XYZ file of C-alpha atoms in Angstrom:
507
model
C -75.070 7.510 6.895
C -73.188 9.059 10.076
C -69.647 10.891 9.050
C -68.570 9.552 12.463
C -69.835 6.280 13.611
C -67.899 6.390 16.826
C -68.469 9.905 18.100
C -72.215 10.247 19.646
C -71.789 13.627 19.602
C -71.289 14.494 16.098
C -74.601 14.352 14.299
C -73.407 14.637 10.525
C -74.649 12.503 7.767
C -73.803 11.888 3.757
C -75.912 10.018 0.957
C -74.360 6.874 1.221
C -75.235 5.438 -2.707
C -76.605 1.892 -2.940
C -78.594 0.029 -5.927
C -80.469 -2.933 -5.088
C -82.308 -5.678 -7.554
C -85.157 -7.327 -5.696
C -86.175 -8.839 -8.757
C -86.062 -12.563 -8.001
C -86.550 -11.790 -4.306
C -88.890 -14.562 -2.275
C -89.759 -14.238 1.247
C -87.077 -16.011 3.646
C -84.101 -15.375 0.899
C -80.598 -13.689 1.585
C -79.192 -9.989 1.219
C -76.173 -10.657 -0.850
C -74.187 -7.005 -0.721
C -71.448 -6.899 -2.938
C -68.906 -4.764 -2.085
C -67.349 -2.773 -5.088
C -64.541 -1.452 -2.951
C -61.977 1.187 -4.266
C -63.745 2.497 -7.377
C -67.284 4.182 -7.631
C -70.340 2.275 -9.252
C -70.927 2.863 -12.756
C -73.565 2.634 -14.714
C -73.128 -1.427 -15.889
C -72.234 -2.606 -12.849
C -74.898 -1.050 -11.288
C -77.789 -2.825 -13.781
C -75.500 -5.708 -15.200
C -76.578 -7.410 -18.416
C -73.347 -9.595 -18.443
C -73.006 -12.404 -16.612
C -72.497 -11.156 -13.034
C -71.760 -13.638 -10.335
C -73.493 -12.077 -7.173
C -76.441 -11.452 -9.632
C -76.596 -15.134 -10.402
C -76.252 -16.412 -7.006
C -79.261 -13.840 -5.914
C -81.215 -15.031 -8.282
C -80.404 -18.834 -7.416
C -81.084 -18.120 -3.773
C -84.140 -15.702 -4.695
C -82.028 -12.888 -2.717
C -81.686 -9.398 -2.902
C -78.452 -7.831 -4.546
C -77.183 -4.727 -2.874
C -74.382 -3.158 -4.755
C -72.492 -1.046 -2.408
C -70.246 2.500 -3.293
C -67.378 2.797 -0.589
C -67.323 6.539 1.354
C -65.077 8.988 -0.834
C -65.546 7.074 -4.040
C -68.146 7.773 -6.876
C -71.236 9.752 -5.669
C -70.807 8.874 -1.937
C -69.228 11.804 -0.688
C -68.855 13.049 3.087
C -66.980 15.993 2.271
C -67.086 17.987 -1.075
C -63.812 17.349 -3.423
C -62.406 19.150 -5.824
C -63.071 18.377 -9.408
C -59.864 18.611 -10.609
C -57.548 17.009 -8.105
C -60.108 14.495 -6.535
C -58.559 15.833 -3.509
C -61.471 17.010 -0.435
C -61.292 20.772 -0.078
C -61.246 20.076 3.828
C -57.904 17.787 3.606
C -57.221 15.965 6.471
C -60.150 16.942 8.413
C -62.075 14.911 5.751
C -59.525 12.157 4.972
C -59.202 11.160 8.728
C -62.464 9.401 8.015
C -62.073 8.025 5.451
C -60.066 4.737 6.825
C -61.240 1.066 7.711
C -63.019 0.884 10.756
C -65.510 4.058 9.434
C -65.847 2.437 6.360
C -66.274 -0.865 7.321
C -68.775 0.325 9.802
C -70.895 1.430 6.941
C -71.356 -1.653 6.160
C -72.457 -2.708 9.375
C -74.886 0.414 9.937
C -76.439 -0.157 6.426
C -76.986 -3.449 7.106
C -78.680 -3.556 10.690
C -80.601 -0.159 9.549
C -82.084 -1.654 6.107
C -85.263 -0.406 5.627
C -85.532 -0.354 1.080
C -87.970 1.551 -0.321
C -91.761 0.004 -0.916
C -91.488 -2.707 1.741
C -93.183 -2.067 5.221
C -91.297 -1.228 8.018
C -92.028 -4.682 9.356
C -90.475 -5.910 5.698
C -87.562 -3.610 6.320
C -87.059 -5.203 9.990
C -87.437 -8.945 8.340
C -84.665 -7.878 5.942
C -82.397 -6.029 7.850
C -79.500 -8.178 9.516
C -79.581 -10.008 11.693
C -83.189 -11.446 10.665
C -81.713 -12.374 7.479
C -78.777 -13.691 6.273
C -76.226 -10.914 4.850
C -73.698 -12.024 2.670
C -70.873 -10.422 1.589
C -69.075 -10.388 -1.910
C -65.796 -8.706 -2.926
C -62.798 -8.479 -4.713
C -59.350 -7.056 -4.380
C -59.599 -4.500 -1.609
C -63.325 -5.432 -0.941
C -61.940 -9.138 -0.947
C -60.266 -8.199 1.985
C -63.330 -6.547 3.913
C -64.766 -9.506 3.016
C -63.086 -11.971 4.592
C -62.455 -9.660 7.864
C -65.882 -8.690 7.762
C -66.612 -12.608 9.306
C -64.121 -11.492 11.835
C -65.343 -8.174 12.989
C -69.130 -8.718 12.841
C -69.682 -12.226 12.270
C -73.137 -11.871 14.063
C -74.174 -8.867 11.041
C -72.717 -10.467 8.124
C -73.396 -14.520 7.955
C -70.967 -15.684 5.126
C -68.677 -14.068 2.730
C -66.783 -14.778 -0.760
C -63.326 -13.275 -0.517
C -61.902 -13.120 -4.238
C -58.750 -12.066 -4.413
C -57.803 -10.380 -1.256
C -54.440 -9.277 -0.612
C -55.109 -9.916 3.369
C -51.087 -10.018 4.228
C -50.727 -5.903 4.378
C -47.477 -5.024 4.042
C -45.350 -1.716 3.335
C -42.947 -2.901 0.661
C -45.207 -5.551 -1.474
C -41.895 -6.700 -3.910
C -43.203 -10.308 -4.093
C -46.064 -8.280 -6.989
C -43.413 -8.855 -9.303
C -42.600 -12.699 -9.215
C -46.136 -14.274 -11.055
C -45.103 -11.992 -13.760
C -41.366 -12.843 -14.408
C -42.301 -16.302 -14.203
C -44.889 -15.971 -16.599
C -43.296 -13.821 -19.002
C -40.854 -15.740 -21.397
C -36.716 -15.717 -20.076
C -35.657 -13.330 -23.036
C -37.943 -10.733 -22.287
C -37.524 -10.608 -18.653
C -34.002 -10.672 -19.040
C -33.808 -7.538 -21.148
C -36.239 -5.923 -19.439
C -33.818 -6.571 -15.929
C -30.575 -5.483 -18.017
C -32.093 -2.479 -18.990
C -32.991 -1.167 -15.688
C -29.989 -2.647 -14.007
C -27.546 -0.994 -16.861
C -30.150 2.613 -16.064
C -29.624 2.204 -12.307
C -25.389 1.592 -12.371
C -25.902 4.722 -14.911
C -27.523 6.864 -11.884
C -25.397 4.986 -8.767
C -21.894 4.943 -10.601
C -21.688 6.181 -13.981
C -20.100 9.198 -14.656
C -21.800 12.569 -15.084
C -21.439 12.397 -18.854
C -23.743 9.177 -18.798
C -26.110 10.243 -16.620
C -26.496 13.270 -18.594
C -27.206 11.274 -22.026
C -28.944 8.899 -19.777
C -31.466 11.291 -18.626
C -31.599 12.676 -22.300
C -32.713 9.298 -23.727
C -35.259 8.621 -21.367
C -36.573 12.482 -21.861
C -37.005 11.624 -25.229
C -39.129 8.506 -24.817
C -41.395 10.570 -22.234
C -41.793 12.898 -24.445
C -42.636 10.711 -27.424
C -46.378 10.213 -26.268
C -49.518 12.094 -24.742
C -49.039 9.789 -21.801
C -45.806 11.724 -20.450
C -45.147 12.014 -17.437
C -46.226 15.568 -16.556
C -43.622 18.585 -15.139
C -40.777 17.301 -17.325
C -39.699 20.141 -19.156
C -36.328 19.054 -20.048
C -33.925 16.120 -19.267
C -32.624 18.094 -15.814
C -36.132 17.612 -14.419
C -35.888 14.087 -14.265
C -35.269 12.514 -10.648
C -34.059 9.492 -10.320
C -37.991 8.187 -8.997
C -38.939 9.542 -12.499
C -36.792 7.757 -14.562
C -37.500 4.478 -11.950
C -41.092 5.321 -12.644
C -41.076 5.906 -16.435
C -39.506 2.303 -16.885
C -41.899 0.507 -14.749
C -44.485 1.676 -16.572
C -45.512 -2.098 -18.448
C -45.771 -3.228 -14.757
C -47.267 0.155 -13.226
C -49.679 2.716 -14.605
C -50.283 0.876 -18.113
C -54.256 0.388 -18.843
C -53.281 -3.235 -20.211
C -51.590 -4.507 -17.322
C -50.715 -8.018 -16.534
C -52.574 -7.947 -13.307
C -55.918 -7.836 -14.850
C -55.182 -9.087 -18.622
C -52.555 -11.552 -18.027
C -49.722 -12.035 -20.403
C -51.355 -12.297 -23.864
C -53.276 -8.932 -23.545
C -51.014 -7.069 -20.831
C -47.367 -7.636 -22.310
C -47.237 -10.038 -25.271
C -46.956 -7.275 -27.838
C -44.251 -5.219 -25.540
C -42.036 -8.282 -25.150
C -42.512 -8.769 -29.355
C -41.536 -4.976 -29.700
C -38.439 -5.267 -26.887
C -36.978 -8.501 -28.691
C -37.489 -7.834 -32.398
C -35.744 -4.355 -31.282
C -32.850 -3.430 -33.979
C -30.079 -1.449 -32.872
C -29.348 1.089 -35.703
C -27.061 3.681 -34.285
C -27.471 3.478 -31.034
C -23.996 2.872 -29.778
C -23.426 6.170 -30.721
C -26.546 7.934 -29.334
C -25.066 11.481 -27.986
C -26.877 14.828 -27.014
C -27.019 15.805 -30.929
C -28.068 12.728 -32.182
C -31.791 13.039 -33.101
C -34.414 11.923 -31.233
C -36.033 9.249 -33.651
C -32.832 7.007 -32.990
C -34.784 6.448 -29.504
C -38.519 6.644 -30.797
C -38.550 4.780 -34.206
C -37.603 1.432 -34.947
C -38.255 -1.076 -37.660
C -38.346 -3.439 -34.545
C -37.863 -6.702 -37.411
C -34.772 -8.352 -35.834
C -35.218 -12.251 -35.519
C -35.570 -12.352 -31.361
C -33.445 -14.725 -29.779
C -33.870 -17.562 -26.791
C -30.964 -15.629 -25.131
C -32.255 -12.472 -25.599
C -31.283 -8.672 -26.232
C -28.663 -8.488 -23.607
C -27.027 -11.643 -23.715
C -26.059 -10.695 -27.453
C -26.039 -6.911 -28.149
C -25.061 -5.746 -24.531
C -26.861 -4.292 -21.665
C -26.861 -1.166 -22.897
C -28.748 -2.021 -25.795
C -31.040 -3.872 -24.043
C -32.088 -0.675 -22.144
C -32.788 1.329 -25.660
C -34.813 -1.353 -26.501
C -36.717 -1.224 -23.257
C -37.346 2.795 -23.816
C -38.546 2.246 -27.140
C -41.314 -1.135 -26.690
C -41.839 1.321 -23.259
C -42.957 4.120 -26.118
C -45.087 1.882 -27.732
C -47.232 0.657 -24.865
C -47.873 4.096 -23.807
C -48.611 4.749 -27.531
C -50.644 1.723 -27.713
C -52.779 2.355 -24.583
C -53.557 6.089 -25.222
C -54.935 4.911 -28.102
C -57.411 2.605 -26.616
C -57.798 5.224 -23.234
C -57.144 8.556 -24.418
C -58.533 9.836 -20.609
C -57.941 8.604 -17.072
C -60.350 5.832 -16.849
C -60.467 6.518 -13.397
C -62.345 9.767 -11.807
C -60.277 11.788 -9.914
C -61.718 11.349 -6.900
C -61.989 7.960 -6.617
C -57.748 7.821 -7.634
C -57.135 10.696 -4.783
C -58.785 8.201 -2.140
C -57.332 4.973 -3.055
C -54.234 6.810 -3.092
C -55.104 8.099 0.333
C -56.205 4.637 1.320
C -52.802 3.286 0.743
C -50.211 5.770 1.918
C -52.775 6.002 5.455
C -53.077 1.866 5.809
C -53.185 0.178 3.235
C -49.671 -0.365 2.314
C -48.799 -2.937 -0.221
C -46.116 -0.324 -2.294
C -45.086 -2.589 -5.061
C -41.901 -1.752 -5.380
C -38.141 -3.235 -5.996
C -36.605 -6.151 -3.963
C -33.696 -5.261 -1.977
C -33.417 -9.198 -2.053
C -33.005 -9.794 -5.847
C -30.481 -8.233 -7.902
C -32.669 -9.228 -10.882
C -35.842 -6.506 -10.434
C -38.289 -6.076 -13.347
C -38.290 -2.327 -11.888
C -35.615 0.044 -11.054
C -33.988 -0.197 -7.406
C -35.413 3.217 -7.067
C -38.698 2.445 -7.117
C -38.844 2.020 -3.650
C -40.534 3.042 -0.164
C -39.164 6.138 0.407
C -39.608 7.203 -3.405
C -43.281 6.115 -3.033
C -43.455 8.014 0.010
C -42.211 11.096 -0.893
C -43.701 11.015 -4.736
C -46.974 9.657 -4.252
C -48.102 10.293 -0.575
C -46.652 13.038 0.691
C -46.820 14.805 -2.616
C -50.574 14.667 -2.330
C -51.167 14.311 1.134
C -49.340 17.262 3.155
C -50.535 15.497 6.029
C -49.520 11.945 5.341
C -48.437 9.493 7.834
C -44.948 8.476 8.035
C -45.584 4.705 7.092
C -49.152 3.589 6.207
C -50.963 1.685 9.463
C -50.976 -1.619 8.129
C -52.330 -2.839 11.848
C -55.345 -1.093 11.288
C -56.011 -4.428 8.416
C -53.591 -7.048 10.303
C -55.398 -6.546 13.909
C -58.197 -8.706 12.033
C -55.931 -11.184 10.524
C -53.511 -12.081 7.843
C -52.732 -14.930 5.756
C -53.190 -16.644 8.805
C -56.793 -15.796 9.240
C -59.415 -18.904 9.971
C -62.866 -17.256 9.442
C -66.033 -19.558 9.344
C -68.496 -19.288 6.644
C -65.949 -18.073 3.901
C -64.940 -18.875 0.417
C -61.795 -17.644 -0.616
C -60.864 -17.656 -4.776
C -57.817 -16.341 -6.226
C -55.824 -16.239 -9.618
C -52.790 -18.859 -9.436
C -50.927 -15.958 -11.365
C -52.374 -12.896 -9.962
C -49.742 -10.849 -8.905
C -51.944 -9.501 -6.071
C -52.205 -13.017 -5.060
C -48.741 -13.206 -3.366
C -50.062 -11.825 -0.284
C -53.746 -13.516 -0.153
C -54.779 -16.222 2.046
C -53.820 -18.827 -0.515
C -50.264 -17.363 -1.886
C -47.741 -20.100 -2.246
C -43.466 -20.057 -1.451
C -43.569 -20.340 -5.335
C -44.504 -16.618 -5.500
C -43.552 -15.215 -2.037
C -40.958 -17.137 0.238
C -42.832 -16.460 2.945
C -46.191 -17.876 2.306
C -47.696 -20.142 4.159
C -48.326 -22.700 1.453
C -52.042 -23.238 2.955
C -53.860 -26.089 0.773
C -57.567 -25.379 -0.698
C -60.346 -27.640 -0.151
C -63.498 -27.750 -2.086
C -65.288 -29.721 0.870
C -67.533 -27.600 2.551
C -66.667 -26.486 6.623
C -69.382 -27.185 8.995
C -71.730 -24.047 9.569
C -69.677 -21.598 11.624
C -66.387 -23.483 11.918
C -63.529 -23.347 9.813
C -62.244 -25.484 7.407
C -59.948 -28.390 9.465
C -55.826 -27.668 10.278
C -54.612 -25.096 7.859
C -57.063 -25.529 5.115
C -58.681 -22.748 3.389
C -62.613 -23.555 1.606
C -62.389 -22.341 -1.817
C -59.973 -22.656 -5.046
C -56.679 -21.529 -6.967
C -57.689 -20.734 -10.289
C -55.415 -21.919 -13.047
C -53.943 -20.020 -15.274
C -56.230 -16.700 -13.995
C -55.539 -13.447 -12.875
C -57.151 -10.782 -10.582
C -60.482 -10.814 -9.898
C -61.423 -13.015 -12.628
C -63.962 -15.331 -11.084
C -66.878 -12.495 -11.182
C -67.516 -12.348 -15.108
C -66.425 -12.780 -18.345
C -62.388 -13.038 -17.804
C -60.977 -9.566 -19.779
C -58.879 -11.483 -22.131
C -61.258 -14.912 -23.676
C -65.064 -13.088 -22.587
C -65.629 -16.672 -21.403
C -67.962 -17.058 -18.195
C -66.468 -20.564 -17.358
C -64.532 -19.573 -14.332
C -67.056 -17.120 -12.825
C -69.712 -19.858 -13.216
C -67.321 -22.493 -11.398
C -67.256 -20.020 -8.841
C -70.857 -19.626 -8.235
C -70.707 -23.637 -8.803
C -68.431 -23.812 -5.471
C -69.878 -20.760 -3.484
C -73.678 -22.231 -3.803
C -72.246 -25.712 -2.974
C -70.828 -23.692 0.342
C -74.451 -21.794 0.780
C -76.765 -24.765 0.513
C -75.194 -26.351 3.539
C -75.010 -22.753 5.549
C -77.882 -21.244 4.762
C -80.120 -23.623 6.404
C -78.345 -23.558 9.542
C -79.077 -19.723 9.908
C -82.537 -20.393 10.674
C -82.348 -23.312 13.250
């Protein structure tokens, strides 16, 4: 695969990985590449045994399934990285390709250049696109490539499935939050806004004295798991992004989030812990009193509808917040005792976004209500994530480099779109509602099938809201029940799309 595709001059190539199952293959049937976007391919993906939705719609369609590894992530590496940090030893010199047009370009090489091992060259040159139909599959980020893919290169790639694409790039992505107040029950969110709002008055206008026990309370929650926040050696070390960061930590960083388990899995147990909460002797918490007044609790109070706040005080509600915050940590180093992600594959997402990307889900300047601190913000993302890492990080990510292809407003042919109706991702997708993000476009779904290569009429979008669902759950077995019902609707509803396309490709 060329490092550059759009300089003639440089000659460089990587190993661009690839696995492909040819098993149910007939002559005549489609390439379906599936796109795993921002994560490298592991070993069950690769060879699924579950059920796998692109897997059963090759199968249906006697295709071929291409799973595709994204440049910079897994084993498809341009440049070499560093083991440690993820991070390319050639910094910006290899980052600078690493970006959408090079990557999405792969796409487009691979596919007019297919030539899989033991078929003919002439069975190469039937398969390759645009002699058969190519159809792309993602989620999440590769949701989004997805749909602009029909866009960009609507002659290489013939239909897509866009699942849960946040399409509507944006810098400050504060609508993430709303699916999952509204879901969670009024107590919970409630205490969980007191106690950040009581820690951010502490840091904006409370006196030294209580920012100083402040910072010592929090200090002793980090320090009360393995999942600490690192280079915190004492309560003076913590900024004010820290602390921001620390207590968004149910929303941001936990392995059980709400984005991909929903609320039973992701924060039932934390809102149990933050309302059964008992006070003890907190109101006198000071810098001698020990630390287990912050890290243990009987947590066996009756909860009430009203909540932590509305009957013990804000600042109560915010020791409860530290300690069910202790807990989750607690609870998911238990279950992931190691970064589930490789570091290389974290150091280019996070690349990804601080370059283009965007969507920094962060506080509302707009709601004085926030489920995370008022200081988890742009510039604190900026400065603490990107140009922490990155040295050579752009001011504000390019979010035109995704945009110049479309937005929420986007009309591609020969594309189903499928999203969560809770997903918090969702609130910037093509089918993202006012209920969720006041500036949505309210765009209805249809499940009747577009004409080949025209869109759906007016403002209609082909495809379907999920109920109840989350991210990327129409794929396989949804994280939290195991069942396979939604995934097989969606192969239901994207075959019901294909058998009225497909045949038009060959006319």
């Amino acid at each position: 695969m060329p490092v550059d595709h759009f300089n003639p001059s440089d000659t460089r190539t990587y190993e661009n990985r690839y696995w492909m199952n040819d098993t149910y293959y007939r002559k005549g049937g489609p390439v379906f590449f599936y796109d795993s976007g921002e994560a490298g391919v592991a070993g069950p993906q690769a060879a699924p045994t579950f059920f796998f939705a692109p897997l059963e719609l090759a199968i249906r369609y006697h295709g071929i399934l291409i799973i595709w590894e994204h440049r910079f992530y897994g084993g498809s590496l341009p440049f070499e990285i560093n083991e440690t940090t993820g991070l390319p030893l050639a910094g910006y010199d290899a980052y600078k390709y690493l970006n959408n047009e090079q990557a999405t370009e792969d796409a487009v090489y691979f596919a007019t250049h297919f030539q899989p091992p033991g078929y003919s060259e002439e069975e190469g040159a039937q398969l390759s696109s645009p002699s058969a139909p190519w159809i792309w599959i993602g989620g999440s980020y590769a949701g989004t490539r997805a749909a602009r893919i029909r866009i960009r290169n609507p002659d290489v790639f013939y239909a897509s499935w866009s699942s849960s694409g946040p399409v509507q790039n944006v810098v400050a992505d504060w609508t993430y939050y709303n699916p999952i107040e509204q879901t969670m029950p009024a107590n919970c969110s409630a205490d969980v806004q007191a106690g950040v709002a009581y820690a951010d008055h502490v840091l904006t206008e409370g006196s030294t004295d209580k920012i100083i026990l402040l910072r010592r309370a929090v200090f002793i929650a980090n320090s009360a798991n393995p999942k600490c926040i690192t280079g915190i050696s004492s309560p003076d070390d913590l900024s004010s992004w820290d602390i921001a960061s620390f207590l968004a930590y149910p929303f941001q960083g936990s392995s059980f989030n709400f984005q991909s388990y929903g609320y039973a899995k992701g924060l039932s147990t934390f809102c149990r812990q933050l309302e059964t909460w008992t006070p003890f002797n907190t109101s006198s918490f000071s810098l001698e009193t020990p630390s287990s007044v912050i890290t243990n609790n009987t947590d066996n109070s009756p909860p009430t509808a009203a909540g932590i706040a509305a009957t013990q005080g804000a600042q109560n509600a915010f020791y409860a917040l530290l300690y069910a915050i202790i807990q989750k940590r607690i609870s998911d180093y238990r279950m992931f005792p190691s970064n589930p992600r490789a570091p290389g594959d974290a150091a280019a997402w996070y690349w990804q976004l601080c370059s283009e990307f965007g969507e920094f889900q962060v506080s509302s300047p707009h709601n004085a209500h926030n489920l995370v601190s008022r200081f988890y913000n742009v510039s604190g993302t900026e400065a603490n994530m990107c140009r922490s890492m990155f040295s050579y990080a752009p001011a504000r990510p390019n979010i035109e480099a995704f945009l110049k292809y479309g937005g929420w407003d986007m009309r591609p042919s020969n594309v189903m779109f499928t999203n969560g109706a809770i997903d918090p991702i969702g609130t910037i997708g093509v089918q993202a509602t006012t209920g969720h993000n006041p500036q949505a476009l309210n765009r209805p779904s249809t499940m009747d099938v577009p004409r080949c290569g025209v869109p759906p009429p007016g403002n209609q979008v082909y495809g379907q809201v999920w109920p109840g669902q989350v991210h990327g759950s129409d794929f396989g077995p949804n994280q939290l029940t195991m069942s396979t019902a939604v995934a097989e609707a969606a192969v239901e509803l994207f075959g019901k799309a294909l058998d009225v396309w497909l045949p038009c490709f060959w006319v």
